[in-house]
């Protein structure tokens, strides 16, 4: 089910798997549970009803609005001749463009825009590399581990953050009982506001990107990143100087980081975080993923990641179709008595803080009273 979910063109991908062939699985279909059967029927319906087909205009307009925001940011600086007011207005416009480009590259990375793998890869390199100054291969390496095993300890890199935060119930209890950790985790719901959203993109992701690119000798991704910085300093250097342009870049990343962190974590961190369990694809995604209410603003603001459940079940589905399949997913959850969690946007943001507080208390009790 995972392999089917990740690949639209099964024949194309299968040829790359011949070198990995070691044998056949006997009687695999005898382990089909009712949930598996129902989900595979739903998957068949999705494919036959055209929900995997793209509306090209949606992605054209989305890319154009990102470019329009970047042009507007430059025009603000040009018109006001590099004033400090222009600096802050441009930073907000650029951060908005960067956040939306983040959702856009996510679509290309999941092969959900073009029928051609090659075209998806090319646009992924352009958007995440030239527009966002990040590595396409780094994103793929991290993100598909997350999708395959969301919130699974030692398999999902997004929950491997114990050096700063302990999440879920299992990790805090385990660390506390073993007297591990050097942070005051019982206050992590407070210091999250200083060490989480402000630093994730400006510090951590920069370091990880640089390390990944040079370790892998990924010179194509490095070249794309260089083109971003050449363009950025060429545009803003004449107005603010080298250090001023660098300050504009970092302030832009600081603003974007808040947007990115709250949106990407609201759909996973409040859910179950545990070691690997023997679960079917559908049950795993529902136990570790939740949604946020849909509205035109929420859909735009989150890049349709407010339909995180549907996105995890059908990661190659064009995001403009995720809401169309949501009622059927919800119905399937109801049939099998599985929770389908959906919250208002700010409630979902608050759930992150409430989770951190609860997990910190679990660590504290296990550390001092366990």
Coordinates of C-alpha atoms in Angstrom, one line a residue, residues 129-291:
X129 CA 16.7 25.3 -5.4
X130 CA 16.4 28.6 -7.4
X131 CA 13.4 30.1 -5.6
X132 CA 14.1 28.7 -2.1
X133 CA 17.8 28.0 -1.9
X134 CA 17.4 24.5 -0.6
X135 CA 18.4 21.0 -1.8
X136 CA 15.9 18.9 -3.8
X137 CA 17.6 15.7 -2.8
X138 CA 17.8 16.7 0.8
X139 CA 14.1 17.3 0.9
X140 CA 13.3 14.0 -0.8
X141 CA 15.6 12.1 1.7
X142 CA 13.9 13.6 4.7
X143 CA 10.3 13.8 3.5
X144 CA 9.7 10.3 2.2
X145 CA 11.1 8.8 5.4
X146 CA 8.5 10.9 7.2
X147 CA 5.7 9.8 4.9
X148 CA 6.6 6.1 5.0
X149 CA 6.6 6.0 8.8
X150 CA 5.1 9.2 10.3
X151 CA 5.8 9.7 14.0
X152 CA 7.6 6.4 14.2
X153 CA 10.6 6.7 16.5
X154 CA 14.0 6.2 14.7
X155 CA 12.3 6.1 11.3
X156 CA 10.7 9.5 11.0
X157 CA 13.4 12.3 11.1
X158 CA 10.7 14.9 12.0
X159 CA 10.3 13.4 15.5
X160 CA 14.1 13.0 16.0
X161 CA 14.3 16.2 18.0
X162 CA 15.1 15.0 21.5
X163 CA 18.1 17.2 21.8
X164 CA 15.7 20.1 22.3
X165 CA 12.2 18.7 22.7
X166 CA 10.6 15.4 23.9
X167 CA 7.3 14.6 22.2
X168 CA 4.6 12.0 22.6
X169 CA 4.2 9.8 25.6
X170 CA 6.9 7.1 25.1
X171 CA 10.0 9.2 24.5
X172 CA 9.5 11.4 27.6
X173 CA 8.8 8.5 29.9
X174 CA 11.8 6.5 28.5
X175 CA 14.2 9.4 28.8
X176 CA 13.0 10.4 32.2
X177 CA 13.3 6.9 33.7
X178 CA 16.8 6.7 32.3
X179 CA 17.7 10.1 33.6
X180 CA 18.5 11.3 30.1
X181 CA 18.3 14.8 28.6
X182 CA 20.0 18.1 29.3
X183 CA 17.1 20.5 28.7
X184 CA 14.5 21.5 31.3
X185 CA 11.8 19.6 29.3
X186 CA 9.1 20.4 31.8
X187 CA 9.4 24.0 30.4
X188 CA 9.6 23.0 26.8
X189 CA 6.2 24.4 26.0
X190 CA 7.6 27.8 27.0
X191 CA 11.0 27.7 25.4
X192 CA 9.5 26.3 22.2
X193 CA 8.6 29.9 21.3
X194 CA 12.3 30.9 21.4
X195 CA 14.0 27.7 20.1
X196 CA 11.4 26.3 17.7
X197 CA 9.8 28.6 15.1
X198 CA 12.4 31.3 15.2
X199 CA 15.4 29.0 14.6
X200 CA 14.2 26.1 12.5
X201 CA 14.7 27.6 9.1
X202 CA 17.3 30.3 9.8
X203 CA 19.7 27.9 11.7
X204 CA 18.9 24.2 11.7
X205 CA 17.8 23.8 8.1
X206 CA 20.7 25.8 6.7
X207 CA 23.2 23.7 8.6
X208 CA 21.5 20.4 7.5
X209 CA 21.2 21.5 3.9
X210 CA 24.9 22.5 3.7
X211 CA 26.0 19.3 5.4
X212 CA 23.9 17.2 3.1
X213 CA 24.9 18.8 -0.1
X214 CA 28.7 18.6 0.6
X215 CA 28.5 15.1 2.1
X216 CA 26.7 13.8 -1.0
X217 CA 28.7 16.0 -3.4
X218 CA 25.4 17.2 -4.9
X219 CA 26.7 19.9 -7.1
X220 CA 23.5 20.4 -9.1
X221 CA 21.6 21.3 -5.9
X222 CA 24.5 23.5 -4.8
X223 CA 24.5 25.3 -8.2
X224 CA 20.7 26.0 -7.9
X225 CA 21.3 27.4 -4.4
X226 CA 24.1 29.6 -5.7
X227 CA 21.8 31.1 -8.4
X228 CA 19.3 32.0 -5.6
X229 CA 21.9 34.0 -3.6
X230 CA 23.4 35.6 -6.7
X231 CA 19.9 36.9 -7.7
X232 CA 19.1 38.0 -4.1
X233 CA 22.3 40.0 -3.5
X234 CA 22.2 41.4 -7.1
X235 CA 18.7 42.7 -6.4
X236 CA 19.0 44.0 -2.9
X237 CA 22.8 44.6 -2.4
X238 CA 22.7 48.0 -4.2
X239 CA 20.1 49.3 -1.7
X240 CA 21.3 47.7 1.6
X241 CA 24.8 46.6 1.0
X242 CA 26.1 43.1 1.4
X243 CA 25.4 42.8 5.2
X244 CA 22.1 44.6 4.8
X245 CA 21.0 42.2 2.1
X246 CA 22.0 39.3 4.2
X247 CA 20.0 40.8 7.1
X248 CA 17.0 41.0 4.8
X249 CA 17.5 37.4 3.8
X250 CA 17.7 36.2 7.4
X251 CA 14.8 38.3 8.6
X252 CA 12.7 36.8 5.7
X253 CA 13.7 33.3 6.8
X254 CA 12.9 34.2 10.4
X255 CA 9.3 35.2 9.4
X256 CA 8.9 32.2 7.1
X257 CA 10.1 29.9 9.8
X258 CA 7.2 30.7 12.1
X259 CA 4.8 30.1 9.3
X260 CA 6.4 26.9 8.3
X261 CA 6.8 25.4 11.8
X262 CA 3.3 26.0 13.0
X263 CA 1.7 24.7 9.8
X264 CA 3.8 21.6 9.4
X265 CA 3.8 20.5 13.0
X266 CA 0.1 21.1 13.8
X267 CA -0.9 17.9 11.9
X268 CA 1.5 15.4 13.5
X269 CA 3.0 16.4 16.8
X270 CA -0.3 16.3 18.7
X271 CA -0.8 12.7 17.5
X272 CA 0.7 9.4 18.6
X273 CA 4.5 9.2 18.6
X274 CA 5.8 5.6 19.3
X275 CA 8.0 2.8 18.2
X276 CA 7.1 0.7 15.1
X277 CA 3.9 -1.2 15.3
X278 CA 2.6 -3.8 12.9
X279 CA -0.2 -1.7 11.3
X280 CA -1.8 -1.4 7.9
X281 CA -1.1 1.7 5.9
X282 CA -4.5 3.3 6.6
X283 CA -4.5 2.8 10.3
X284 CA -0.9 4.1 10.7
X285 CA -1.7 7.3 8.8
X286 CA -4.9 7.9 10.8
X287 CA -3.1 7.3 14.2
X288 CA -0.4 9.8 13.4
X289 CA -2.0 12.5 11.3
X290 CA -4.8 15.0 11.8
X291 CA -6.6 17.7 9.7

